[in-house]
CSV table of C-alpha atoms in Angstrom, one decimal:
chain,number,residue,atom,x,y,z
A,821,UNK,CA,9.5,5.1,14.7
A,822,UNK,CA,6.0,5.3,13.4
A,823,UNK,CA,3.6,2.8,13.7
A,824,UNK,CA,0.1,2.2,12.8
A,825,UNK,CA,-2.4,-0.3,14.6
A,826,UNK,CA,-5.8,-0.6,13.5
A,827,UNK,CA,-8.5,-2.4,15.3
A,828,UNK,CA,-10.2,-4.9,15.2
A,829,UNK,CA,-8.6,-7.2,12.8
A,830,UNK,CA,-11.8,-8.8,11.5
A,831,UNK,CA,-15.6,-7.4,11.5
A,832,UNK,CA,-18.4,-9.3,10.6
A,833,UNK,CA,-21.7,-7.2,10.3
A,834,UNK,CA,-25.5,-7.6,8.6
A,835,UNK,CA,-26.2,-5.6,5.4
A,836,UNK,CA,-27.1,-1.7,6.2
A,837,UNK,CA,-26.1,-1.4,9.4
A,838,UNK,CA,-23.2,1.5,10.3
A,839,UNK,CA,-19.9,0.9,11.2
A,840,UNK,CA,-16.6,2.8,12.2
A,841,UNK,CA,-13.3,1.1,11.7
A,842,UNK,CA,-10.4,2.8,14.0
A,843,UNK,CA,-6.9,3.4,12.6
A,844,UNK,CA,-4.0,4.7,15.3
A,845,UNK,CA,-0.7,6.1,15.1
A,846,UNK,CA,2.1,6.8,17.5
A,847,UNK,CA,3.9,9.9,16.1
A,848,UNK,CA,1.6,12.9,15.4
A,849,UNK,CA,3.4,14.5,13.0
A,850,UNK,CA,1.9,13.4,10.2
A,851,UNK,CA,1.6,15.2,6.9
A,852,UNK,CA,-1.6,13.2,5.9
A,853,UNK,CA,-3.5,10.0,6.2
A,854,UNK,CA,-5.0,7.4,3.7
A,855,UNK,CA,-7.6,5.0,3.9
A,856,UNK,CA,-7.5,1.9,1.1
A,857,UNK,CA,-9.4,-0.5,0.3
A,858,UNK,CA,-8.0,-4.0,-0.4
A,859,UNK,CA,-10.0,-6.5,-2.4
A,860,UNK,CA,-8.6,-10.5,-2.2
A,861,UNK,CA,-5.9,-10.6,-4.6
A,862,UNK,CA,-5.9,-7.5,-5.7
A,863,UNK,CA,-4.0,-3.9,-5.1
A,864,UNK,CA,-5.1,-1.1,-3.1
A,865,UNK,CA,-7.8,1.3,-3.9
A,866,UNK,CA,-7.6,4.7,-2.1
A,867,UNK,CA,-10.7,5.8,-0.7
A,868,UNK,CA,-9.8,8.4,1.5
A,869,UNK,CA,-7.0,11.5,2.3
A,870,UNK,CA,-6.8,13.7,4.8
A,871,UNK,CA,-4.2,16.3,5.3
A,872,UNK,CA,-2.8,17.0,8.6
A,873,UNK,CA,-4.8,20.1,8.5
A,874,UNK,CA,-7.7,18.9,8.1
A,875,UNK,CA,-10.8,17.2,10.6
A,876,UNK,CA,-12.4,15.1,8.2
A,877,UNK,CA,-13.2,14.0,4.4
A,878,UNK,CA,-16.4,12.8,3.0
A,879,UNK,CA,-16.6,10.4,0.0
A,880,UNK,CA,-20.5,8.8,-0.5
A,881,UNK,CA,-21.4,6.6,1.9
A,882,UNK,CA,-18.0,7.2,3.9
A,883,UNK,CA,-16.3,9.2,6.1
A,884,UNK,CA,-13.2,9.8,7.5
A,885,UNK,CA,-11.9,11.5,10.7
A,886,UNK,CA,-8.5,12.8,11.8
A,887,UNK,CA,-7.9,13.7,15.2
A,888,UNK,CA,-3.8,14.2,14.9
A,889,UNK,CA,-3.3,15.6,18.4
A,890,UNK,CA,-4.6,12.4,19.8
A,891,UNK,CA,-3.2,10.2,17.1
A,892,UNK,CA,-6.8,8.3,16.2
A,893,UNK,CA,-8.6,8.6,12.7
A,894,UNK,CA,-12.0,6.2,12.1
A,895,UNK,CA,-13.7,5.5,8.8
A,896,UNK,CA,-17.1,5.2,9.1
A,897,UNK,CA,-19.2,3.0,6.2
A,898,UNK,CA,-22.9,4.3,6.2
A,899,UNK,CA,-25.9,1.6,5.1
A,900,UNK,CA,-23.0,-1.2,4.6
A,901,UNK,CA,-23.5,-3.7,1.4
A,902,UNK,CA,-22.0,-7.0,0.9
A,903,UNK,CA,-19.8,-5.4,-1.9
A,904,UNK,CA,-17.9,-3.4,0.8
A,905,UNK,CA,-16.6,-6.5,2.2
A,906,UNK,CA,-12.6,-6.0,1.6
A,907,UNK,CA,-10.1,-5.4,3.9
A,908,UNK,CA,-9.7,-1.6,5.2
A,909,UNK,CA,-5.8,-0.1,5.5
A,910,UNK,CA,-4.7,2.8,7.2
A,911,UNK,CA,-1.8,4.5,6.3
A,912,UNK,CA,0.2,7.7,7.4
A,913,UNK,CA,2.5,10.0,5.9
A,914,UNK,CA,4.8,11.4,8.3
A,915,UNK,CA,8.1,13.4,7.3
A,916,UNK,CA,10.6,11.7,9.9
A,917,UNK,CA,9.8,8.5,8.1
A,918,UNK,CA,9.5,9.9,4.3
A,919,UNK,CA,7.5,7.1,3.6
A,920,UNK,CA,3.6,5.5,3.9
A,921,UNK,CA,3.5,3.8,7.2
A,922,UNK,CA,0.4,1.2,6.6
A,923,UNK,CA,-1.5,-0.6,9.8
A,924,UNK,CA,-2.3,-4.1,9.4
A,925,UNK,CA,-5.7,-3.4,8.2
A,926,UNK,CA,-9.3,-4.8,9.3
A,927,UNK,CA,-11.2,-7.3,7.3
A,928,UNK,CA,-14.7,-6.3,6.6
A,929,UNK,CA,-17.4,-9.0,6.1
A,930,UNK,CA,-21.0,-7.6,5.3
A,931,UNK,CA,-23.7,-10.5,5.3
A,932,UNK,CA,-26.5,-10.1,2.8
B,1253,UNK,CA,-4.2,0.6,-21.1
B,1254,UNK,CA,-4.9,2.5,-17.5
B,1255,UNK,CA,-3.5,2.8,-14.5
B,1256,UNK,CA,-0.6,0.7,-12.6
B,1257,UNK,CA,0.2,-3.0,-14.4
B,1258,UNK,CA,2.0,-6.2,-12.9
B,1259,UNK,CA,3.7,-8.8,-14.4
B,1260,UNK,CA,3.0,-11.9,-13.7
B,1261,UNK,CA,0.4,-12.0,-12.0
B,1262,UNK,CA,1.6,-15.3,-10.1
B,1263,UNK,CA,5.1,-16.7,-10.0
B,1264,UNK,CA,6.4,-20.1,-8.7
B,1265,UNK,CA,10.2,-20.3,-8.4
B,1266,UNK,CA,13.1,-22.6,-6.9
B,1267,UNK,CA,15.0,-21.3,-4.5
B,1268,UNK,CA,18.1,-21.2,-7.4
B,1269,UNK,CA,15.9,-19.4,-10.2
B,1270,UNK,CA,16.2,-16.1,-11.3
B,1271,UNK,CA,13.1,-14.3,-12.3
B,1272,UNK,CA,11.6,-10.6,-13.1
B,1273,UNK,CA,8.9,-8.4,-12.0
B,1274,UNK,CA,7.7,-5.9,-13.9
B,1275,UNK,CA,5.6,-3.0,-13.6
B,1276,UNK,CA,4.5,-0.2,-16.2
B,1277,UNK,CA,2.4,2.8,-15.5
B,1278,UNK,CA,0.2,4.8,-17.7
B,1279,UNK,CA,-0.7,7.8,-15.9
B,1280,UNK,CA,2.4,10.0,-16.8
B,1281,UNK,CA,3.6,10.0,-13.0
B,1282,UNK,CA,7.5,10.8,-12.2
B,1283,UNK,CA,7.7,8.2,-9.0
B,1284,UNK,CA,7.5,4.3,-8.8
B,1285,UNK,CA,7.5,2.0,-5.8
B,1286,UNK,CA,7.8,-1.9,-5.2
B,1287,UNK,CA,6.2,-2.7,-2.0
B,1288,UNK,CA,5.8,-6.1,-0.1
B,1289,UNK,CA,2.8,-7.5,1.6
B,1290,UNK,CA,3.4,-11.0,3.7
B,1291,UNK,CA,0.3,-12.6,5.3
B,1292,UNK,CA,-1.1,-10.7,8.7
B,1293,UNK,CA,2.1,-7.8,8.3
B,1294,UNK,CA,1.9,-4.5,7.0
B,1295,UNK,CA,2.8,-3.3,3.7
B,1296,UNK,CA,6.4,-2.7,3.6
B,1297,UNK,CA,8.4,-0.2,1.2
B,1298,UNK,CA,11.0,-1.9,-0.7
B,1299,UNK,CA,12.4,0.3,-3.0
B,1300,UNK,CA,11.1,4.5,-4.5
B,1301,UNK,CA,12.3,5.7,-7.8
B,1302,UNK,CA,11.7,9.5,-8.3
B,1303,UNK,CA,12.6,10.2,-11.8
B,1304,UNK,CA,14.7,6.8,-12.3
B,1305,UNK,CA,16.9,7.8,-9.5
B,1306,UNK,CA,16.4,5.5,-6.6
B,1307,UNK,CA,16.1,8.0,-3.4
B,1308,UNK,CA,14.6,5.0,-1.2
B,1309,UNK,CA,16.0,1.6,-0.2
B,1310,UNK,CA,14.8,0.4,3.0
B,1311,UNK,CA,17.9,-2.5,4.2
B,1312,UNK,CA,16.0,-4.8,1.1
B,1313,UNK,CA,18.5,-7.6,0.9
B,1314,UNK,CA,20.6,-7.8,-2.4
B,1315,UNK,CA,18.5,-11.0,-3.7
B,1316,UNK,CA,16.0,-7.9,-4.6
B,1317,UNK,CA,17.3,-5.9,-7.0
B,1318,UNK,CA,15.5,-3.0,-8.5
B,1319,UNK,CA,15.7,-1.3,-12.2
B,1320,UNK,CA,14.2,1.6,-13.2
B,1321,UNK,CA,15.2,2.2,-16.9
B,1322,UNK,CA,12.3,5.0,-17.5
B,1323,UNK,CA,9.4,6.4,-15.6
B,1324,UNK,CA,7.0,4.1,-17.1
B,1325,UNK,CA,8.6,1.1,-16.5
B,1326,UNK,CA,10.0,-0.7,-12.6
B,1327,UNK,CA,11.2,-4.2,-12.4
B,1328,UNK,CA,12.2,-6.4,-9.3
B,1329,UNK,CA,14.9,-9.1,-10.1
B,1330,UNK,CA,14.8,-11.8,-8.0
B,1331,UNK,CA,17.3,-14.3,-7.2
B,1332,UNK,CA,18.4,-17.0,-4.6
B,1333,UNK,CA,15.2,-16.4,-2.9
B,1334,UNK,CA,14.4,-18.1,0.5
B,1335,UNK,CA,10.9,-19.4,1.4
B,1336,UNK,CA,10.1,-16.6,3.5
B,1337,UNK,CA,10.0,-14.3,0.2
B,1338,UNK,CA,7.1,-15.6,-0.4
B,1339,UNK,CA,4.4,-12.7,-0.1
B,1340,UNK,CA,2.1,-10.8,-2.7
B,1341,UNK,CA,4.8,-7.9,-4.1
B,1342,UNK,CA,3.0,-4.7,-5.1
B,1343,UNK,CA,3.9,-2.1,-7.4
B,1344,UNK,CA,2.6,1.5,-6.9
B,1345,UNK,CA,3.1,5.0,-8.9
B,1346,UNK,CA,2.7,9.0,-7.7
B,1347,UNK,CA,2.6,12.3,-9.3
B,1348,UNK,CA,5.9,12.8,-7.5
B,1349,UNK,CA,8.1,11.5,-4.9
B,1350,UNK,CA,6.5,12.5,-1.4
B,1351,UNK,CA,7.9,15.6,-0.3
B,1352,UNK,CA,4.8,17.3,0.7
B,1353,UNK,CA,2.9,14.4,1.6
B,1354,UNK,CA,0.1,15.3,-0.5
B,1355,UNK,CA,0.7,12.7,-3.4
B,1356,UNK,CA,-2.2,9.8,-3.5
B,1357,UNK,CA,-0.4,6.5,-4.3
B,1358,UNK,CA,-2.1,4.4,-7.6
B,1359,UNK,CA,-1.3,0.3,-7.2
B,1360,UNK,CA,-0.8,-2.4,-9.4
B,1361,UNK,CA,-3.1,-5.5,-8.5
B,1362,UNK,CA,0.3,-7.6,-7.6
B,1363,UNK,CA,2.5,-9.8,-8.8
B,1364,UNK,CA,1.8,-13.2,-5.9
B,1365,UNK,CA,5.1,-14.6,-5.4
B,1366,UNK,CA,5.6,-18.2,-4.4
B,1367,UNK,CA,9.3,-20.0,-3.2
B,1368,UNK,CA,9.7,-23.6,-3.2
């Protein structure tokens, strides 16, 4: 069975400093992975997919790494502002569970 | 109107009510999912329509029931919920049901469910 832990649960930075959030799975076969973005009260955003073939995806001021073999991927938020402050999921596709498998995610607090 | 939209937006029930969620998608996509989000647990998939066929039912029990009557539209009837239902239920659409895992999911903002 699949499952997704990410860590830590809370972070509290400054404004512009850099930061890596960490996102790991148990079952590498994985057919992609998804980084969203969770606002209070709201839905997800998705920020982020990489496909099992692939090392990494760029989007502005983040980036995403996959390492499948080892079952890790990180999101790392260059120059942070307060308006990142949301709460960071990870999710994986992987075929033996034909679904999204989501991790708990990690709530971000950037102080102004 | 854009994207993925929920209906209400925040529901209080009785434990002996029956109520409706809705959810209706713009974007011309072919899959539709109802996903549920307690406090400090992961998301958890519900139900996946491909098509208005459910393919996916993961052991929901029958209080849920799911109705897809076209690709646009996905409700979640709800009835003789317990307390524990309470969570924030999400709806979410796809180009098409995973097969290839490439498909990027597009969510509602929620439908906040409360049981008394």
């Amino acid at each position: 069975k699949q499952e997704v832990t990410q860590i830590p649960a809370a972070l509290s930075v400054p404004e512009g400093e850099n930061l890596v959030l960490n996102c790991s799975f148990t079952d590498s076969a994985i057919y992609n992975l998804q980084w969203f973005r969770q606002d209070p009260g709201k839905g997800l955003t998705s920020l982020l997919l990489i496909q099992s073939s692939q090392r990494e995806q760029t989007s502005g001021r983040l980036n995403a790494s996959l390492d499948k073999s080892s079952g890790r991927s990180t999101l790392y938020i260059a120059a942070s502002q307060p308006g990142d402050s949301a709460t960071y999921l990870c999710a994986v596709f992987s075929g033996s569970a034909r679904q999204l498998t989501f991790g708990s995610g990690t709530q971000l607090t950037v102080l102004p | 109107e854009t994207g993925v939209t929920q209906t209400p937006r925040h529901l209080v029930m009785g434990m002996t009510n029956k109520k409706s969620l809705k959810c209706e998608q713009h974007l011309g996509h072919n899959a539709m999912y109802w996903y549920k989000q307690s406090a400090k647990k992961p998301l958890e998939l519900m139900f996946v329509y491909s098509l208005e066929e459910r393919v996916e039912n993961n052991s929901v029990p029958s209080r849920f029931s799911p109705e897809c009557p076209n690709s646009s539209h996905l409700f979640l009837h709800l009835h003789t919920l317990q307390p524990e239902d309470s969570a924030l239920y999400l709806c979410a659409s796809s180009p098409s049901f995973f097969r290839s895992g490439a498909n990027v999911l597009t969510f509602g903002a929620g439908s906040r469910l409360t049981v008394l």
